[in-house]
Coordinates of C-alpha atoms and ligand atoms in Angstrom, one line a residue:
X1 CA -23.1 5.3 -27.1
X2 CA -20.3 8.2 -27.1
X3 CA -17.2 7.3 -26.6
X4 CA -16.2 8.0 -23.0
X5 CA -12.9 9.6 -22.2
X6 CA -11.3 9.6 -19.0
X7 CA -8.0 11.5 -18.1
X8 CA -5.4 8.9 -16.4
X9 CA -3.2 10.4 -14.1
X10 CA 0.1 9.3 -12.8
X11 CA 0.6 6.9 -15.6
X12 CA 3.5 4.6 -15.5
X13 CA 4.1 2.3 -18.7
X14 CA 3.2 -0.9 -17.2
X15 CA 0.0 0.5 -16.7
X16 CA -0.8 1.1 -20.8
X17 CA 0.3 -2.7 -21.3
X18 CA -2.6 -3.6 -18.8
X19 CA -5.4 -1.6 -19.8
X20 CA -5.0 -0.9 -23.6
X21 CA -5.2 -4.8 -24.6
X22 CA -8.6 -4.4 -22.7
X23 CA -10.3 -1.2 -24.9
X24 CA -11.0 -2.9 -27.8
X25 CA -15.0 -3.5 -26.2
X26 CA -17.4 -1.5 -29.3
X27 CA -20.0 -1.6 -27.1
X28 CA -18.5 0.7 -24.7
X29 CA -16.5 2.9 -26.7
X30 CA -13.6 4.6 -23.7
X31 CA -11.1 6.6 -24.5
X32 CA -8.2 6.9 -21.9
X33 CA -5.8 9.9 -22.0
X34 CA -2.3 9.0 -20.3
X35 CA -1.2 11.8 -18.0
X36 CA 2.2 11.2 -16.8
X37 CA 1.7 14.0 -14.0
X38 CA -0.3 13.3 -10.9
X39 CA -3.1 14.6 -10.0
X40 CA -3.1 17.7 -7.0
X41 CA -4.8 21.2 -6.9
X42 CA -1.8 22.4 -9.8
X43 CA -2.8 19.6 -12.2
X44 CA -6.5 19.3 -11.8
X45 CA -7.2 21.5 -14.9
X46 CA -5.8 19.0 -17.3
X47 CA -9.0 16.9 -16.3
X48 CA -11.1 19.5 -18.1
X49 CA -13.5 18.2 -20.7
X50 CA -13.1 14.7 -19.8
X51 CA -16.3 12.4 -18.0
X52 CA -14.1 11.0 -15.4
X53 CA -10.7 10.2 -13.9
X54 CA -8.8 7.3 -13.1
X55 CA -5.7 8.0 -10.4
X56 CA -3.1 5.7 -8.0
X57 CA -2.0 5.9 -4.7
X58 CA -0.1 9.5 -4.8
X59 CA -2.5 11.4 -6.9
X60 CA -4.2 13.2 -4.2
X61 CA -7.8 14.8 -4.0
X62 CA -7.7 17.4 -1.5
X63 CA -10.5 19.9 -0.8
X64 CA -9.5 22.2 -3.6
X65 CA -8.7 19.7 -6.0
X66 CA -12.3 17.9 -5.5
X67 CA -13.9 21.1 -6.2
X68 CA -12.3 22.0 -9.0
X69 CA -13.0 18.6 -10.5
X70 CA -16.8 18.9 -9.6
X71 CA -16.9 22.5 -11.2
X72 CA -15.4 20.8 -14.7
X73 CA -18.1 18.5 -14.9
X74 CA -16.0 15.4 -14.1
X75 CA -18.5 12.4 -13.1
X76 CA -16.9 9.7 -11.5
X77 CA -13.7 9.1 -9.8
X78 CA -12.2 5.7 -10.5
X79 CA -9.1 4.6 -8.0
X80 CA -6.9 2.2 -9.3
X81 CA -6.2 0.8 -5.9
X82 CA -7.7 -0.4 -2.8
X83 CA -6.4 2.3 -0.1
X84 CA -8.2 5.8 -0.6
X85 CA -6.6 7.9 2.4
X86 CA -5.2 10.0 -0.4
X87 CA -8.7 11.2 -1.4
X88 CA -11.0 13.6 1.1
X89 CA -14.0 11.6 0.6
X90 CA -16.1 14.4 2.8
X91 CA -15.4 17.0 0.0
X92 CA -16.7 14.9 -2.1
X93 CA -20.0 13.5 -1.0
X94 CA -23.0 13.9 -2.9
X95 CA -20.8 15.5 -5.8
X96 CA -18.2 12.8 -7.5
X97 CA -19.1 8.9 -6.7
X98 CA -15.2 7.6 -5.8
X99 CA -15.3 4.0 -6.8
X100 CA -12.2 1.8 -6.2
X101 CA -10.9 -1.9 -7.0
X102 CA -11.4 -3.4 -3.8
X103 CA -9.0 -6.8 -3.8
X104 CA -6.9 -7.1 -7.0
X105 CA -4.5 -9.6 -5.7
X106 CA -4.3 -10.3 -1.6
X107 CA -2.0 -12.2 -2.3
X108 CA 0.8 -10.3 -3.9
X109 CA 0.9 -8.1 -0.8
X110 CA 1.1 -10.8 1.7
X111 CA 3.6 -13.0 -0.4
X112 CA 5.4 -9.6 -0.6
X113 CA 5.4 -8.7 3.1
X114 CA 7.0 -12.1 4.1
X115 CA 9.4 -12.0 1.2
X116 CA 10.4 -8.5 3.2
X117 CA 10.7 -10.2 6.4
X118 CA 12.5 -13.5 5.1
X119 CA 15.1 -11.0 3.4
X120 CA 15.7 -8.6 6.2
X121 CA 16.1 -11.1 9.0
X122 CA 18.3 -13.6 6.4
X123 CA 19.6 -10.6 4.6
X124 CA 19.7 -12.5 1.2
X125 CA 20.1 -8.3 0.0
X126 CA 23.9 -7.9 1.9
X127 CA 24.7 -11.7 0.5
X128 CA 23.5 -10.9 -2.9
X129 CA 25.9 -7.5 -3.3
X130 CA 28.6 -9.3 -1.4
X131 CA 29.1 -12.1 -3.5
X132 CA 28.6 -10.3 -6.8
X133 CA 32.4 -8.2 -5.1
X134 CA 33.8 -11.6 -4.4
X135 CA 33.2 -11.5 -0.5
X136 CA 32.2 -15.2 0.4
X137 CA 32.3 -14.2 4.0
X138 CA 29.6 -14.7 6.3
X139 CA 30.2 -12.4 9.1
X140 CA 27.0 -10.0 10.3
X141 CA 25.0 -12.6 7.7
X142 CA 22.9 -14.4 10.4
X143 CA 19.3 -14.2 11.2
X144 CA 17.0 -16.3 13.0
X145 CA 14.9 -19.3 12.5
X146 CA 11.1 -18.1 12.1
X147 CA 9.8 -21.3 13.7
X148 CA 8.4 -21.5 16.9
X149 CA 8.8 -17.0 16.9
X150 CA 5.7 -14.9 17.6
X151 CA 4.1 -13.2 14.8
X152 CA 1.5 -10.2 15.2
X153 CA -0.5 -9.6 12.5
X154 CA -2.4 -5.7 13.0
X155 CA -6.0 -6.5 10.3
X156 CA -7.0 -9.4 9.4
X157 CA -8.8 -8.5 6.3
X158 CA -8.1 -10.0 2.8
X159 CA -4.2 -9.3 3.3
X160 CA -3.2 -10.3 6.6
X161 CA -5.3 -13.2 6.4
X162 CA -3.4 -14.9 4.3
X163 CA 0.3 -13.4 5.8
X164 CA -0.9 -15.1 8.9
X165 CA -1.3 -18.7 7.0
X166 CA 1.5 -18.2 5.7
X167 CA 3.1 -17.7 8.7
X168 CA 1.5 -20.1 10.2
X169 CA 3.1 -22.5 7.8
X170 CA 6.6 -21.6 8.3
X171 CA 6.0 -22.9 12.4
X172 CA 5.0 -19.5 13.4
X173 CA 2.9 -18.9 16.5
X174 CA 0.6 -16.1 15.4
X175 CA -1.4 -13.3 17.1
X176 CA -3.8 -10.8 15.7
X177 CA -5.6 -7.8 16.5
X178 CA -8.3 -6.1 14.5
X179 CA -12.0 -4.2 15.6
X180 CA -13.5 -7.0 13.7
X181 CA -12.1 -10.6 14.4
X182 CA -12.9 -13.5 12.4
X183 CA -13.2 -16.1 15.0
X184 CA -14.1 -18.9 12.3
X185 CA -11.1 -18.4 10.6
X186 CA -8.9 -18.0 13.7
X187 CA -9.7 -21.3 14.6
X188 CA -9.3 -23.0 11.7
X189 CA -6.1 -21.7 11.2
X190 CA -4.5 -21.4 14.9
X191 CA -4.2 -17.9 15.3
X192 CA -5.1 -16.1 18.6
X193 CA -7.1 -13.0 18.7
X194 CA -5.4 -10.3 21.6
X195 CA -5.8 -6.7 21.8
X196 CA -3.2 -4.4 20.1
X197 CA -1.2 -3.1 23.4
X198 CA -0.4 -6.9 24.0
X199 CA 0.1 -8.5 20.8
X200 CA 2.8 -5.2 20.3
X201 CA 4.5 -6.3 23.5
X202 CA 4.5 -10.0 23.0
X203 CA 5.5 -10.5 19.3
X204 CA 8.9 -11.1 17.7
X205 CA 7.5 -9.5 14.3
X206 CA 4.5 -7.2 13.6
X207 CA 3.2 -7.4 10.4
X208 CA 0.8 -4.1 9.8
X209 CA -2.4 -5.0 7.3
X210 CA -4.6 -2.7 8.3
X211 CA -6.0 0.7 6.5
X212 CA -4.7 4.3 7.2
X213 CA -7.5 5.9 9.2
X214 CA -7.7 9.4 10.9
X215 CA -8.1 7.1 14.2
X216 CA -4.8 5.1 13.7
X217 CA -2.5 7.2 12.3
X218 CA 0.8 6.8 13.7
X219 CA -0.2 4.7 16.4
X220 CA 2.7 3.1 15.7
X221 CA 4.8 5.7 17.8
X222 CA 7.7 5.9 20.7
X223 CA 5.2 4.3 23.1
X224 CA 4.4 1.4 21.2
X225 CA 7.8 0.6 19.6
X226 CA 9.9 1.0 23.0
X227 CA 6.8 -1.6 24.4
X228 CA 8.3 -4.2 21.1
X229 CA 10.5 -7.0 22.2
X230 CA 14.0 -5.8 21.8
X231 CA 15.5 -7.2 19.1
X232 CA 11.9 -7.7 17.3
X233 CA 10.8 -6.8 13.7
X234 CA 8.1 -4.3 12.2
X235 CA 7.2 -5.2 8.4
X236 CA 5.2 -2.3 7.0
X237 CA 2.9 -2.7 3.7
X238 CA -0.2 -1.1 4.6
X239 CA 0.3 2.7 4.7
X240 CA 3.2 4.9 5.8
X241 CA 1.3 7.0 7.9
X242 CA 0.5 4.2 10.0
X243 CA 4.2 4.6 11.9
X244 CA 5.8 8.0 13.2
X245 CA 8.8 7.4 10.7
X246 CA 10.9 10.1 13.3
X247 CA 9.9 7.7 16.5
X248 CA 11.4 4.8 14.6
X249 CA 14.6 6.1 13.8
X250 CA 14.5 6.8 17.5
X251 CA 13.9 3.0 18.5
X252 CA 16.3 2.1 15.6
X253 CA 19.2 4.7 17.2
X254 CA 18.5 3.1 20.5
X255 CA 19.3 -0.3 19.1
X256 CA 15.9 -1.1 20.5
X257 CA 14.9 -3.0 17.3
X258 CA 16.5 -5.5 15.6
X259 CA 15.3 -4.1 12.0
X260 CA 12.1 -2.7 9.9
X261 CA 10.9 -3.7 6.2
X262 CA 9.1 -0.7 4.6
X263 CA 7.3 -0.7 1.2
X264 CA 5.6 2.6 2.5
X265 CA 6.3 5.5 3.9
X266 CA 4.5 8.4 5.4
X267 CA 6.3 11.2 2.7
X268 CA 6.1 8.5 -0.3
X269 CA 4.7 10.6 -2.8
X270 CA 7.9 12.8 -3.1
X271 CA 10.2 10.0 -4.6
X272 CA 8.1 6.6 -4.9
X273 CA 7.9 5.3 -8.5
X274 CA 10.5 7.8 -9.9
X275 CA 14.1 7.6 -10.3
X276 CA 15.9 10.0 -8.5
X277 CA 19.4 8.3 -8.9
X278 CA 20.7 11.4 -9.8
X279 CA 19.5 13.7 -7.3
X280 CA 20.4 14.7 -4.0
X281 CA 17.5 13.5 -1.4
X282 CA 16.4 16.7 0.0
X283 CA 14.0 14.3 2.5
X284 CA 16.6 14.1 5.5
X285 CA 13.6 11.5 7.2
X286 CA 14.2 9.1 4.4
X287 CA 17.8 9.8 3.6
X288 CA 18.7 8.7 7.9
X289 CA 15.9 6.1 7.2
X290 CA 18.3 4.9 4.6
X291 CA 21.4 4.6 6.1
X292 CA 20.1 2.1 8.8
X293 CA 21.9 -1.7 8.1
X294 CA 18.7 -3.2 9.8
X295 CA 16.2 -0.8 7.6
X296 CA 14.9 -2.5 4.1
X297 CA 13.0 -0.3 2.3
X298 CA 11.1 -0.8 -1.2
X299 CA 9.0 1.8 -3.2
X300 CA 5.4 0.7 -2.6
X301 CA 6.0 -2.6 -5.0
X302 CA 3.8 -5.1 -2.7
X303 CA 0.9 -5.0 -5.2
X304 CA 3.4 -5.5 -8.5
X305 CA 2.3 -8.9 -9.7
X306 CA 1.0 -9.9 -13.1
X307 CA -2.0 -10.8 -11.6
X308 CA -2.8 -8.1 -9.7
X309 CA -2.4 -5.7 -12.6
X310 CA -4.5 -7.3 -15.0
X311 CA -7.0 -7.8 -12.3
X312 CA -6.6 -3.7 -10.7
X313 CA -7.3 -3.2 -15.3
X314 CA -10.1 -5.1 -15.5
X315 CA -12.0 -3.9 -12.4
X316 CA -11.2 -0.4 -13.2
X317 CA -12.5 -0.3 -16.5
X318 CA -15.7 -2.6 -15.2
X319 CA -16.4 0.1 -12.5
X320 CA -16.4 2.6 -15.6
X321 CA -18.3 0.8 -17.8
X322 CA -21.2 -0.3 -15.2
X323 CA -21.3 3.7 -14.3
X324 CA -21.4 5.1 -18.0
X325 CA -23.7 1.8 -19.6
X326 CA -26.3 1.5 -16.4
X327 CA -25.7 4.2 -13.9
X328 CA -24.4 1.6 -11.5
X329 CA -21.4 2.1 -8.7
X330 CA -20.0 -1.4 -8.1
X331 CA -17.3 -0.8 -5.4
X332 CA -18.1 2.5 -5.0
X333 CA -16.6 4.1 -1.8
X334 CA -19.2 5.5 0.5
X335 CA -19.1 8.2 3.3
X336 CA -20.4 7.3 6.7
Ligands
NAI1 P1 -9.2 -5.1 4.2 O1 -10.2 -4.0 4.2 O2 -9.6 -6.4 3.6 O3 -8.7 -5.4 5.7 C1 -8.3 -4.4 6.6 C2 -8.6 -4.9 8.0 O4 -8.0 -4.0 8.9 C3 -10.0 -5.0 8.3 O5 -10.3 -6.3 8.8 C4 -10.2 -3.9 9.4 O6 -11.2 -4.3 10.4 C5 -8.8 -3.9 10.0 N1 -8.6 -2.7 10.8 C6 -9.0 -1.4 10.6 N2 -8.4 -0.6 11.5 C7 -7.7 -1.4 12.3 C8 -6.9 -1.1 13.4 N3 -6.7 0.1 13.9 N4 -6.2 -2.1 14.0 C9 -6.3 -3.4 13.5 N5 -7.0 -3.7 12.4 C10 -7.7 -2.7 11.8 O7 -7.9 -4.5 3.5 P2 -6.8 -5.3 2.7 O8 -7.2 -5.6 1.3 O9 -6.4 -6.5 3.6 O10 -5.6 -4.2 2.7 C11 -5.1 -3.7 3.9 C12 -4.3 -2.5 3.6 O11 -3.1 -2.8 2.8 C13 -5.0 -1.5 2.7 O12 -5.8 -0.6 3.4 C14 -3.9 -0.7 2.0 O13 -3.6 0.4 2.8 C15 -2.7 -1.7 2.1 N6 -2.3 -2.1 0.7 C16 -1.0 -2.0 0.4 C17 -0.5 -2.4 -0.9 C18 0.9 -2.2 -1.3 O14 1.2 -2.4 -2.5 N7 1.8 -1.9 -0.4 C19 -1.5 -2.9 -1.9 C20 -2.8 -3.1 -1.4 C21 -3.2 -2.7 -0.1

């Protein structure tokens, strides 16, 4: 068999200690080229003569991108991630098969997205950097219990699943609202299917798990954050676009909510994964976003686990290997 090469955008270092271990296969001889740029309509020439691609969350195949990857010959798109609202799928169809890593590690995001809420409402972060300048003081420190609270879980697939048992083990009561319930496992685990309008209005924390479709983006806007209990918490892993980042600074002037955990946001791709220490942040959204005492916000790190990376390496290079050795698409992403 030829070797196989595949141009690798957006590559970050921890990403060559995950994969390159795993190329050493001589029956499927793949070559990966490390591109530290991401992929967009400037950069899709550098996947010229390569048999496929293999991009993260901020690359981004738009129209013009997908068809200038289709006119280089490029065969297969592999997504190193679960989430593929950064890729136009439509422009796509019946030219480059998208295949994607479909659960790498559930539980790194839903570990992650409590470890959020635990630190914003205890604020372990302020104690942390207070003690480190000698301030043993405790004023503006407290939070409140999580036991006995309401928690609202928005998808209940693989991740918010297992946030609500989680949750459910700290005492929580817990709601949940998703197209498709899973009454088995409400049951089993006490956890109350409601639509979205009232699970928003009754819960002391929302917890959003669900994808970034056309259909729901922003629907967390004004409406829905000035029908949250005051004083209540949003904790945001899925996608940024799901919340109208300008509507929330409006709740959060308004001392509507008592705080917001981010790991996303709706303009990521800007500044996520690079330092910009040293630079001015020209994204005045983000830079008010940031000077909110009640706003925690990380750089998309949910998924960062040991385990997840070896297992978003091994299913990426699986879904190559299946395509190149026996024309098979495990995981591949299909079109309606
Ligand atoms: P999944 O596909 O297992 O579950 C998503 C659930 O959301 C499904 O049950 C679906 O029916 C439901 N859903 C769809 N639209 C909905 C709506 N409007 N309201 C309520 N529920 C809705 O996906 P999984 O693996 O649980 O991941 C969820 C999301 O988490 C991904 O789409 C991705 O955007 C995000 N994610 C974030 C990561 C991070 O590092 N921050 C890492 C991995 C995923």
């Amino acid at each position: 068999m030829e070797t196989v090469k595949i141009a690798f955008f957006d590559t970050k270092p921890y990403d060559r200690d995950y994969f390159d271990p795993l190329l050493k296969d001589p029956a499927f001889p793949l070559k990966l080229k490390y591109l530290n740029v991401r992929l967009g309509p400037d950069t899709a020439a550098l996947a010229s003569g390569y048999d496929g691609i293999c991009i993260f969350v901020n690359d981004r195949i738009d129209a013009v991108t997908a068809d200038i990857l289709y006119r280089q010959g490029i065969k297969i798109i592999a997504l190193r991630s679960a989430g593929y609202n950064n890729v136009d799928l439509e422009a796509l169809r019946g030219k480059i098969p998208v295949v994607r890593v479909p659960a790498y590690s559930p539980h790194a995001v839903a570990e992650y997205a409590v470890s959020l809420l635990l630190t914003l409402n205890r604020k372990t972060h302020k104690a942390y950097s207070r003690v480190r300048e000698g301030n043993f003081s405790l004023a503006g420190l407290e939070g409140f219990d999580l036991y006995q609270k309401i928690a609202g879980i928005i998808g209940t697939g693989q991740i918010g699943k297992i946030t609500a048992e989680i949750l459910r083990g700290f005492g929580m009561e817990v709601l949940a609202s998703d197209p498709y319930p899973s009454a088995e496992w409400a049951k089993a685990h006490g956890v109350l299917y409601i639509d979205r309008e009232e699970l928003i209005r009754r819960s002391d924390i929302i917890s959003l798990h669900c994808p970034l479709t056309p259909e729901n983006r922003r629907f967390i806007n004004r409406g829905a954050l000035s029908s949250m209990k005051p004083g209540a918490i949003i904790i945001n892993t899925g996608r940024g676009g799901l919340i109208d980042t300008r509507d929330l600074i409006y709740a959060l002037k308004e001392n509507h909510l008592g705080g917001a955990a981010l790991d996303v946001y709706e303009e990521e791709d800007r500044y996520f994964f690079e330092d910009h220490s040293g630079q001015v942040i020209q994204d005045d959204v983000l830079a008010r976003l940031m000077t909110f005492p009640n706003v925690l916000i990380t750089s998309h790190q949910a998924f960062f686990t040991r385990e997840a990376l070896s297992a978003i390496a091994e299913t990426t290079l699986e879904n190559l290997r299946r395509f190149f050795e026996k024309n098979e698409r495990p995981h591949e992403i299909k079109t309606a």
